mmCIF file of C-alpha atoms in Angstrom:
data_model
loop_
_atom_site.group_PDB
_atom_site.id
_atom_site.type_symbol
_atom_site.label_atom_id
_atom_site.label_comp_id
_atom_site.label_asym_id
_atom_site.label_seq_id
_atom_site.Cartn_x
_atom_site.Cartn_y
_atom_site.Cartn_z
ATOM 1 C CA UNK A 187 98.803 92.019 117.512
ATOM 2 C CA UNK A 188 96.688 89.122 116.934
ATOM 3 C CA UNK A 189 93.321 89.418 115.359
ATOM 4 C CA UNK A 190 90.840 87.369 113.570
ATOM 5 C CA UNK A 191 89.073 88.410 110.313
ATOM 6 C CA UNK A 192 85.926 86.321 111.198
ATOM 7 C CA UNK A 193 85.989 85.972 114.927
ATOM 8 C CA UNK A 194 82.288 84.796 115.137
ATOM 9 C CA UNK A 195 83.519 81.637 113.564
ATOM 10 C CA UNK A 196 85.385 80.798 117.016
ATOM 11 C CA UNK A 197 81.936 79.791 118.262
ATOM 12 C CA UNK A 198 82.096 76.562 116.308
ATOM 13 C CA UNK A 199 84.709 75.179 118.758
ATOM 14 C CA UNK A 200 81.802 74.005 121.079
ATOM 15 C CA UNK A 201 79.927 72.406 118.145
ATOM 16 C CA UNK A 202 81.027 68.878 118.759
ATOM 17 C CA UNK A 203 80.294 68.990 122.459
ATOM 18 C CA UNK A 204 76.788 70.519 121.640
ATOM 19 C CA UNK A 205 76.337 67.732 119.013
ATOM 20 C CA UNK A 206 77.309 64.993 121.354
ATOM 21 C CA UNK A 207 74.862 66.288 123.861
ATOM 22 C CA UNK A 208 72.300 66.657 121.227
ATOM 23 C CA UNK A 209 72.615 63.527 119.572
ATOM 24 C CA UNK A 210 73.966 60.723 121.966
ATOM 25 C CA UNK A 211 75.755 57.646 120.751
ATOM 26 C CA UNK A 212 74.002 54.782 119.166
ATOM 27 C CA UNK A 213 73.061 52.071 121.809
ATOM 28 C CA UNK A 214 71.433 48.689 121.338
ATOM 29 C CA UNK A 215 70.543 46.404 124.123
ATOM 30 C CA UNK A 216 71.407 42.781 123.601
ATOM 31 C CA UNK A 217 73.494 40.112 124.825
ATOM 32 C CA UNK A 218 77.149 40.235 123.890
ATOM 33 C CA UNK A 219 77.482 36.336 124.606
ATOM 34 C CA UNK A 220 74.430 34.117 123.313
ATOM 35 C CA UNK A 221 74.521 30.778 125.135
ATOM 36 C CA UNK A 222 71.645 28.524 126.249
ATOM 37 C CA UNK A 223 70.395 29.181 129.620
ATOM 38 C CA UNK A 224 72.800 32.228 129.789
ATOM 39 C CA UNK A 225 70.493 34.076 132.451
ATOM 40 C CA UNK A 226 70.485 30.915 134.667
ATOM 41 C CA UNK A 227 74.266 30.642 134.324
ATOM 42 C CA UNK A 228 74.812 34.247 135.349
ATOM 43 C CA UNK A 229 72.470 34.031 138.235
ATOM 44 C CA UNK A 230 74.262 30.818 139.638
ATOM 45 C CA UNK A 231 77.571 32.662 139.200
ATOM 46 C CA UNK A 232 76.240 35.547 141.106
ATOM 47 C CA UNK A 233 77.289 38.003 138.514
ATOM 48 C CA UNK A 234 75.320 40.659 136.833
ATOM 49 C CA UNK A 235 75.942 41.726 133.169
ATOM 50 C CA UNK A 236 76.569 45.468 132.569
ATOM 51 C CA UNK A 237 75.901 47.686 129.762
ATOM 52 C CA UNK A 238 78.621 48.537 127.002
ATOM 53 C CA UNK A 239 80.832 45.952 128.177
ATOM 54 C CA UNK A 240 82.299 45.285 124.796
ATOM 55 C CA UNK A 241 82.525 48.783 123.770
ATOM 56 C CA UNK A 242 85.994 49.975 123.720
ATOM 57 C CA UNK A 243 86.271 53.408 125.246
ATOM 58 C CA UNK A 244 88.300 56.390 123.892
ATOM 59 C CA UNK A 245 91.752 57.082 125.302
ATOM 60 C CA UNK A 246 92.275 60.506 126.750
ATOM 61 C CA UNK A 247 95.053 60.828 124.239
ATOM 62 C CA UNK A 248 92.533 60.182 121.427
ATOM 63 C CA UNK A 249 90.277 62.880 123.142
ATOM 64 C CA UNK A 250 92.917 65.427 123.246
ATOM 65 C CA UNK A 251 93.929 64.909 119.597
ATOM 66 C CA UNK A 252 90.611 65.398 118.266
ATOM 67 C CA UNK A 253 89.962 68.544 120.466
ATOM 68 C CA UNK A 254 93.213 70.105 119.463
ATOM 69 C CA UNK A 255 92.686 69.464 115.604
ATOM 70 C CA UNK A 256 89.220 70.718 115.740
ATOM 71 C CA UNK A 257 90.166 73.677 117.644
ATOM 72 C CA UNK A 258 93.080 74.506 114.967
ATOM 73 C CA UNK A 259 90.576 73.931 112.182
ATOM 74 C CA UNK A 260 87.990 76.480 113.634
ATOM 75 C CA UNK A 261 90.675 78.919 114.392
ATOM 76 C CA UNK A 262 92.067 78.620 110.861
ATOM 77 C CA UNK A 263 88.557 79.262 109.427
ATOM 78 C CA UNK A 264 88.439 82.390 111.602
ATOM 79 C CA UNK A 265 91.479 83.543 109.650
ATOM 80 C CA UNK A 266 93.966 84.711 112.282
ATOM 81 C CA UNK A 267 96.215 87.628 111.201
ATOM 82 C CA UNK A 268 99.128 89.344 112.729
ATOM 83 C CA UNK A 269 98.776 93.161 112.572
ATOM 84 C CA UNK A 270 102.177 94.933 112.304
ATOM 85 C CA UNK A 271 103.236 98.325 113.326
ATOM 86 C CA UNK A 272 101.319 101.137 111.867
ATOM 87 C CA UNK A 273 102.590 102.713 108.716
ATOM 88 C CA UNK A 274 101.931 106.369 108.396
ATOM 89 C CA UNK A 275 102.096 107.897 104.781
ATOM 90 C CA UNK A 276 101.494 111.658 104.417
ATOM 91 C CA UNK A 277 99.159 112.547 101.332
ATOM 92 C CA UNK A 278 99.625 115.538 99.455
ATOM 93 C CA UNK A 279 96.866 118.134 99.441
ATOM 94 C CA UNK A 280 98.171 120.829 97.195
ATOM 95 C CA UNK A 281 99.838 121.058 93.866
ATOM 96 C CA UNK A 282 102.486 123.760 93.836
ATOM 97 C CA UNK A 283 104.243 124.675 90.575
ATOM 98 C CA UNK A 284 107.330 126.644 90.075
ATOM 99 C CA UNK A 285 107.891 128.851 86.837
ATOM 100 C CA UNK A 286 111.543 129.726 86.330
ATOM 101 C CA UNK A 287 112.938 132.331 83.958
ATOM 102 C CA UNK A 288 115.956 130.977 82.118
ATOM 103 C CA UNK A 289 116.390 133.687 79.472
ATOM 104 C CA UNK A 290 119.633 135.237 78.774
ATOM 105 C CA UNK A 291 119.172 138.115 81.258
ATOM 106 C CA UNK A 292 119.430 135.510 83.962
ATOM 107 C CA UNK A 293 123.209 135.384 83.336
ATOM 108 C CA UNK A 294 123.544 138.929 84.960
ATOM 109 C CA UNK A 295 125.936 138.829 87.795
ATOM 110 C CA UNK A 296 124.382 141.089 90.253
ATOM 111 C CA UNK A 297 123.394 138.748 93.197
ATOM 112 C CA UNK A 298 125.505 137.176 95.972
ATOM 113 C CA UNK A 299 125.436 133.644 97.201
ATOM 114 C CA UNK A 300 125.509 132.659 100.833
ATOM 115 C CA UNK A 301 129.122 133.072 101.155
ATOM 116 C CA UNK A 302 129.032 136.590 99.764
ATOM 117 C CA UNK A 303 130.430 135.641 96.325
ATOM 118 C CA UNK A 304 129.156 137.467 93.234
ATOM 119 C CA UNK A 305 126.914 135.215 91.297
ATOM 120 C CA UNK A 306 124.444 135.327 88.311
ATOM 121 C CA UNK A 307 120.923 135.533 89.041
ATOM 122 C CA UNK A 308 120.020 131.963 88.148
ATOM 123 C CA UNK A 309 122.455 130.610 90.462
ATOM 124 C CA UNK A 310 121.201 132.574 93.328
ATOM 125 C CA UNK A 311 117.697 131.575 92.533
ATOM 126 C CA UNK A 312 118.605 128.026 92.449
ATOM 127 C CA UNK A 313 119.973 128.348 95.959
ATOM 128 C CA UNK A 314 117.027 130.000 97.326
ATOM 129 C CA UNK A 315 114.672 127.521 95.437
ATOM 130 C CA UNK A 316 116.590 124.661 97.027
ATOM 131 C CA UNK A 317 115.946 125.781 100.500
ATOM 132 C CA UNK A 318 112.288 126.559 99.589
ATOM 133 C CA UNK A 319 111.866 122.938 98.087
ATOM 134 C CA UNK A 320 113.296 121.315 101.341
ATOM 135 C CA UNK A 321 110.170 122.752 103.250
ATOM 136 C CA UNK A 322 107.524 121.487 100.826
ATOM 137 C CA UNK A 323 106.815 118.200 102.686
ATOM 138 C CA UNK A 324 103.273 117.663 102.128
ATOM 139 C CA UNK A 325 103.101 119.359 98.692
ATOM 140 C CA UNK A 326 103.184 117.927 95.118
ATOM 141 C CA UNK A 327 105.962 120.087 93.531
ATOM 142 C CA UNK A 328 106.503 120.645 89.793
ATOM 143 C CA UNK A 329 108.584 122.927 87.776
ATOM 144 C CA UNK A 330 108.254 124.746 84.300
ATOM 145 C CA UNK A 331 111.032 126.633 82.745
ATOM 146 C CA UNK A 332 110.658 129.180 80.033
ATOM 147 C CA UNK A 333 112.840 131.340 77.649
ATOM 148 C CA UNK A 334 111.691 131.513 74.019
ATOM 149 C CA UNK A 335 109.393 128.711 74.976
ATOM 150 C CA UNK A 336 107.957 127.014 77.844
ATOM 151 C CA UNK A 337 108.952 123.471 78.953
ATOM 152 C CA UNK A 338 108.141 120.913 81.744
ATOM 153 C CA UNK A 339 111.492 120.314 83.940
ATOM 154 C CA UNK A 340 109.642 118.537 86.824
ATOM 155 C CA UNK A 341 106.227 116.885 86.600
ATOM 156 C CA UNK A 342 104.170 117.080 89.880
ATOM 157 C CA UNK A 343 105.942 114.631 92.492
ATOM 158 C CA UNK A 344 106.549 114.506 96.099
ATOM 159 C CA UNK A 345 110.156 113.270 95.725
ATOM 160 C CA UNK A 346 111.973 116.478 96.581
ATOM 161 C CA UNK A 347 115.304 114.968 96.186
ATOM 162 C CA UNK A 348 114.575 114.401 92.407
ATOM 163 C CA UNK A 349 113.142 118.074 92.309
ATOM 164 C CA UNK A 350 116.480 119.305 93.805
ATOM 165 C CA UNK A 351 118.617 117.276 91.267
ATOM 166 C CA UNK A 352 116.591 118.533 88.353
ATOM 167 C CA UNK A 353 116.721 122.081 89.681
ATOM 168 C CA UNK A 354 120.549 121.863 89.858
ATOM 169 C CA UNK A 355 120.756 121.198 86.199
ATOM 170 C CA UNK A 356 119.225 124.482 85.034
ATOM 171 C CA UNK A 357 121.386 126.887 83.246
ATOM 172 C CA UNK A 358 120.635 130.310 81.309
ATOM 173 C CA UNK A 359 119.454 130.136 77.861
ATOM 174 C CA UNK A 360 118.689 126.329 78.000
ATOM 175 C CA UNK A 361 115.057 127.323 77.056
ATOM 176 C CA UNK A 362 115.955 129.998 74.732
ATOM 177 C CA UNK A 363 117.170 133.740 75.117
ATOM 178 C CA UNK A 364 113.678 135.458 75.163
ATOM 179 C CA UNK A 365 111.144 135.679 77.824
ATOM 180 C CA UNK A 366 107.818 133.546 77.305
ATOM 181 C CA UNK A 367 105.892 134.229 80.764
ATOM 182 C CA UNK A 368 102.422 133.773 79.278
ATOM 183 C CA UNK A 369 103.240 130.477 77.561
ATOM 184 C CA UNK A 370 104.669 129.311 80.888
ATOM 185 C CA UNK A 371 101.369 130.135 82.621
ATOM 186 C CA UNK A 372 99.527 128.497 79.938
ATOM 187 C CA UNK A 373 101.670 125.178 80.226
ATOM 188 C CA UNK A 374 101.093 125.362 83.922
ATOM 189 C CA UNK A 375 97.248 125.476 83.342
ATOM 190 C CA UNK A 376 97.603 122.289 81.266
ATOM 191 C CA UNK A 377 99.323 120.557 84.260
ATOM 192 C CA UNK A 378 96.904 121.669 86.548
ATOM 193 C CA UNK A 379 94.109 120.245 84.320
ATOM 194 C CA UNK A 380 95.439 116.697 85.035
ATOM 195 C CA UNK A 381 95.631 117.371 88.780
ATOM 196 C CA UNK A 382 92.821 116.386 91.294
ATOM 197 C CA UNK A 383 94.124 118.606 94.075
ATOM 198 C CA UNK A 384 91.901 121.325 95.398
ATOM 199 C CA UNK A 385 94.553 123.820 96.002
ATOM 200 C CA UNK A 386 96.789 124.816 93.182
ATOM 201 C CA UNK A 387 99.488 127.556 93.317
ATOM 202 C CA UNK A 388 101.674 128.752 90.544
ATOM 203 C CA UNK A 389 104.864 130.946 91.671
ATOM 204 C CA UNK A 390 106.311 132.512 88.390
ATOM 205 C CA UNK A 391 109.780 134.177 88.790
ATOM 206 C CA UNK A 392 111.173 136.274 85.990
ATOM 207 C CA UNK A 393 113.564 139.153 85.560
ATOM 208 C CA UNK A 394 112.371 140.693 82.117
ATOM 209 C CA UNK A 395 109.235 141.494 80.111
ATOM 210 C CA UNK A 396 107.422 138.937 78.096
ATOM 211 C CA UNK A 397 108.628 138.923 74.413
ATOM 212 C CA UNK A 398 108.024 135.647 72.999
ATOM 213 C CA UNK A 399 104.530 134.352 74.392
ATOM 214 C CA UNK A 400 101.971 133.559 71.946
ATOM 215 C CA UNK A 401 99.339 134.182 74.838
ATOM 216 C CA UNK A 402 99.835 137.370 76.641
ATOM 217 C CA UNK A 403 100.382 136.887 80.303
ATOM 218 C CA UNK A 404 97.353 138.809 81.417
ATOM 219 C CA UNK A 405 95.138 136.614 79.001
ATOM 220 C CA UNK A 406 96.725 133.375 80.492
ATOM 221 C CA UNK A 407 96.054 134.775 83.990
ATOM 222 C CA UNK A 408 92.257 135.168 83.423
ATOM 223 C CA UNK A 409 92.095 131.363 82.131
ATOM 224 C CA UNK A 410 94.006 130.383 85.218
ATOM 225 C CA UNK A 411 91.804 132.371 87.492
ATOM 226 C CA UNK A 412 88.698 130.588 85.985
ATOM 227 C CA UNK A 413 90.206 127.229 86.831
ATOM 228 C CA UNK A 414 91.032 128.159 90.479
ATOM 229 C CA UNK A 415 94.588 128.539 90.170
ATOM 230 C CA UNK A 416 96.469 131.182 92.333
ATOM 231 C CA UNK A 417 99.459 132.648 90.841
ATOM 232 C CA UNK A 418 102.251 134.378 92.586
ATOM 233 C CA UNK A 419 104.689 136.613 90.632
ATOM 234 C CA UNK A 420 108.496 137.487 91.561
ATOM 235 C CA UNK A 421 110.415 140.099 89.704
ATOM 236 C CA UNK A 422 114.012 140.012 90.025
ATOM 237 C CA UNK A 423 115.239 142.183 87.143
ATOM 238 C CA UNK A 424 115.814 146.008 86.746
ATOM 239 C CA UNK A 425 112.529 148.151 86.276
ATOM 240 C CA UNK A 426 114.625 150.946 84.549
ATOM 241 C CA UNK A 427 116.447 148.642 82.274
ATOM 242 C CA UNK A 428 115.863 148.744 78.474
ATOM 243 C CA UNK A 429 114.678 146.130 75.824
ATOM 244 C CA UNK A 430 114.072 142.536 76.864
ATOM 245 C CA UNK A 431 115.813 142.996 80.286
ATOM 246 C CA UNK A 432 113.261 145.649 81.381
ATOM 247 C CA UNK A 433 111.332 144.195 84.122
ATOM 248 C CA UNK A 434 107.572 144.973 83.482
ATOM 249 C CA UNK A 435 106.100 145.054 87.085
ATOM 250 C CA UNK A 436 102.793 146.132 86.022
ATOM 251 C CA UNK A 437 102.247 142.950 84.025
ATOM 252 C CA UNK A 438 103.407 140.872 86.899
ATOM 253 C CA UNK A 439 101.196 142.760 89.433
ATOM 254 C CA UNK A 440 98.196 142.373 86.899
ATOM 255 C CA UNK A 441 98.791 138.587 86.655
ATOM 256 C CA UNK A 442 98.972 138.125 90.554
ATOM 257 C CA UNK A 443 95.877 140.417 91.005
ATOM 258 C CA UNK A 444 93.880 138.713 88.452
ATOM 259 C CA UNK A 445 94.173 135.227 90.059
ATOM 260 C CA UNK A 446 94.089 136.442 93.905
ATOM 261 C CA UNK A 447 97.922 136.171 94.215
ATOM 262 C CA UNK A 448 100.567 138.687 95.185
ATOM 263 C CA UNK A 449 103.485 140.321 93.549
ATOM 264 C CA UNK A 450 106.803 140.574 95.130
ATOM 265 C CA UNK A 451 110.018 142.452 94.136
ATOM 266 C CA UNK A 452 113.558 141.012 95.049
ATOM 267 C CA UNK A 453 116.620 142.997 94.169
ATOM 268 C CA UNK A 454 119.293 140.535 95.637
ATOM 269 C CA UNK A 455 119.663 137.049 96.989
ATOM 270 C CA UNK A 456 118.324 137.869 100.712
ATOM 271 C CA UNK A 457 115.307 139.694 99.192
ATOM 272 C CA UNK A 458 114.691 136.717 97.082
ATOM 273 C CA UNK A 459 114.769 134.410 100.174
ATOM 274 C CA UNK A 460 112.525 136.880 102.037
ATOM 275 C CA UNK A 461 110.035 136.483 99.324
ATOM 276 C CA UNK A 462 109.853 132.740 99.438
ATOM 277 C CA UNK A 463 109.747 132.907 102.998
ATOM 278 C CA UNK A 464 106.643 135.064 102.871
ATOM 279 C CA UNK A 465 104.951 132.597 100.326
ATOM 280 C CA UNK A 466 105.649 129.797 102.676
ATOM 281 C CA UNK A 467 104.035 131.690 105.723
ATOM 282 C CA UNK A 468 101.004 132.673 103.433
ATOM 283 C CA UNK A 469 100.146 129.447 101.750
ATOM 284 C CA UNK A 470 99.608 127.146 104.686
ATOM 285 C CA UNK A 471 99.505 123.550 103.849
ATOM 286 C CA UNK A 472 97.150 120.990 105.145
ATOM 287 C CA UNK A 473 98.881 117.574 105.411
ATOM 288 C CA UNK A 474 96.669 114.543 105.178
ATOM 289 C CA UNK A 475 97.949 111.420 106.672
ATOM 290 C CA UNK A 476 96.917 107.918 105.845
ATOM 291 C CA UNK A 477 98.070 105.051 107.804
ATOM 292 C CA UNK A 478 97.329 101.361 107.656
ATOM 293 C CA UNK A 479 98.684 98.242 109.477
ATOM 294 C CA UNK A 480 100.077 95.352 107.232
ATOM 295 C CA UNK A 481 98.417 92.075 107.930
ATOM 296 C CA UNK A 482 100.031 88.484 107.705
ATOM 297 C CA UNK A 483 97.576 85.587 107.627
ATOM 298 C CA UNK A 484 98.514 82.820 110.108
ATOM 299 C CA UNK A 485 95.923 80.025 109.056
ATOM 300 C CA UNK A 486 98.330 77.928 107.377
ATOM 301 C CA UNK A 487 100.450 77.467 110.560
ATOM 302 C CA UNK A 488 97.387 76.230 112.501
ATOM 303 C CA UNK A 489 96.321 73.752 109.783
ATOM 304 C CA UNK A 490 99.912 72.559 109.587
ATOM 305 C CA UNK A 491 99.944 72.090 113.428
ATOM 306 C CA UNK A 492 96.605 70.075 113.284
ATOM 307 C CA UNK A 493 97.835 67.789 110.599
ATOM 308 C CA UNK A 494 101.251 67.147 112.349
ATOM 309 C CA UNK A 495 99.705 66.391 115.493
ATOM 310 C CA UNK A 496 96.977 64.038 113.935
ATOM 311 C CA UNK A 497 99.705 62.122 111.733
ATOM 312 C CA UNK A 498 102.013 61.618 115.036
ATOM 313 C CA UNK A 499 98.922 60.374 116.953
ATOM 314 C CA UNK A 500 97.919 57.859 114.294
ATOM 315 C CA UNK A 501 101.573 56.919 113.925
ATOM 316 C CA UNK A 502 101.826 56.267 117.476
ATOM 317 C CA UNK A 503 98.566 54.115 117.461
ATOM 318 C CA UNK A 504 99.826 52.306 114.663
ATOM 319 C CA UNK A 505 103.405 51.493 116.206
ATOM 320 C CA UNK A 506 101.650 50.628 119.376
ATOM 321 C CA UNK A 507 99.302 48.160 117.406
ATOM 322 C CA UNK A 508 102.346 46.698 115.581
ATOM 323 C CA UNK A 509 104.134 46.106 118.956
ATOM 324 C CA UNK A 510 101.228 44.640 120.552
ATOM 325 C CA UNK A 511 100.924 42.107 117.740
ATOM 326 C CA UNK A 512 104.394 41.052 117.785
ATOM 327 C CA UNK A 513 104.262 40.660 121.540
ATOM 328 C CA UNK A 514 101.146 38.272 120.894
ATOM 329 C CA UNK A 515 102.926 36.412 118.316
ATOM 330 C CA UNK A 516 106.053 36.000 120.475
ATOM 331 C CA UNK A 517 104.071 34.738 123.423
ATOM 332 C CA UNK A 518 102.245 32.269 121.097
ATOM 333 C CA UNK A 519 105.346 31.196 119.609
ATOM 334 C CA UNK A 520 107.018 30.630 123.065
ATOM 335 C CA UNK A 521 103.929 28.584 124.115
ATOM 336 C CA UNK A 522 104.031 26.359 121.194
ATOM 337 C CA UNK A 523 107.729 25.730 121.795
ATOM 338 C CA UNK A 524 106.923 24.733 125.486
ATOM 339 C CA UNK A 525 103.993 22.531 124.406
ATOM 340 C CA UNK A 526 106.422 20.680 121.955
ATOM 341 C CA UNK A 527 109.155 20.132 124.470
ATOM 342 C CA UNK A 528 106.810 18.631 127.250
ATOM 343 C CA UNK A 529 106.078 15.276 125.417
ATOM 344 C CA UNK A 530 109.919 14.787 125.059
ATOM 345 C CA UNK A 531 110.779 15.258 128.603
ATOM 346 C CA UNK A 532 107.760 12.964 129.744
ATOM 347 C CA UNK A 533 109.200 10.213 127.428
ATOM 348 C CA UNK A 534 112.717 10.608 128.687
ATOM 349 C CA UNK A 535 111.710 10.397 132.417
ATOM 350 C CA UNK A 536 109.689 7.301 131.598
#
């Protein structure tokens, strides 16, 4: 689509015609030929001298060339632009942070994969999280992993392919054998502090009780609530186990309740998948789209066209003048040659 950045400048196209009408060409009344008794001679001949008899009028080609060049100049000043097809881009309106437990208990093989094969808890979690991430279009997604300490695995990004690749690299105990849920929440709060999104959601998944955090999960949840962060917790362990593998459901419920989130219990892969499905339906996403149309300036082409036409016109005028002068010189040479031959012929005849 063709458009102009300054369309009001197109009105300058009529400026030369208005100027010609407002300021007509200079005229001076005087005789082009000054001879004695000129008026008497003209009257005797029955002729009448006219105005502008010696003024060379413009040719139609010159007028068209001037009009074309002026139109190109004015159109270039108006800055013509070609608008490309609209480019639509979705802008994230929510930050979603996943906190994944990588403690030693995640090696327990009490889950099954999509093929029914028995796998450890982390493998099943990664499969379900992969499906969950594929539906996060419109969100900025990040991931924190925790064991004996908490670490950032994925900073907030909209590149879901990168998230999937980094998710596949997780393995049990890579962050230590213990469970530090409170530290993971604290690290998540730090990441959210750098975010400008209004909606901030943290989904924390663990299969044990907190044994290594410097900040208890309940205290970290209070800080998160003050900063407007909603935390959903998912328990995938055994609440009847002993030691570090004991799932502290009361602590997970308290964390979720403190921040306005929910607690979910998943005993197998299907249960875990249902949990993430519920989270997807609960936390509706508002996708904001931003569109723009690329612009390509065309004024250079108009200036080039005007220059080319002007050069061609003046070149044609120059060539025509040169050809005319050559014809005059050639005709003069022929006349001189003819006048030189006439006396010789007359003397021969005599």
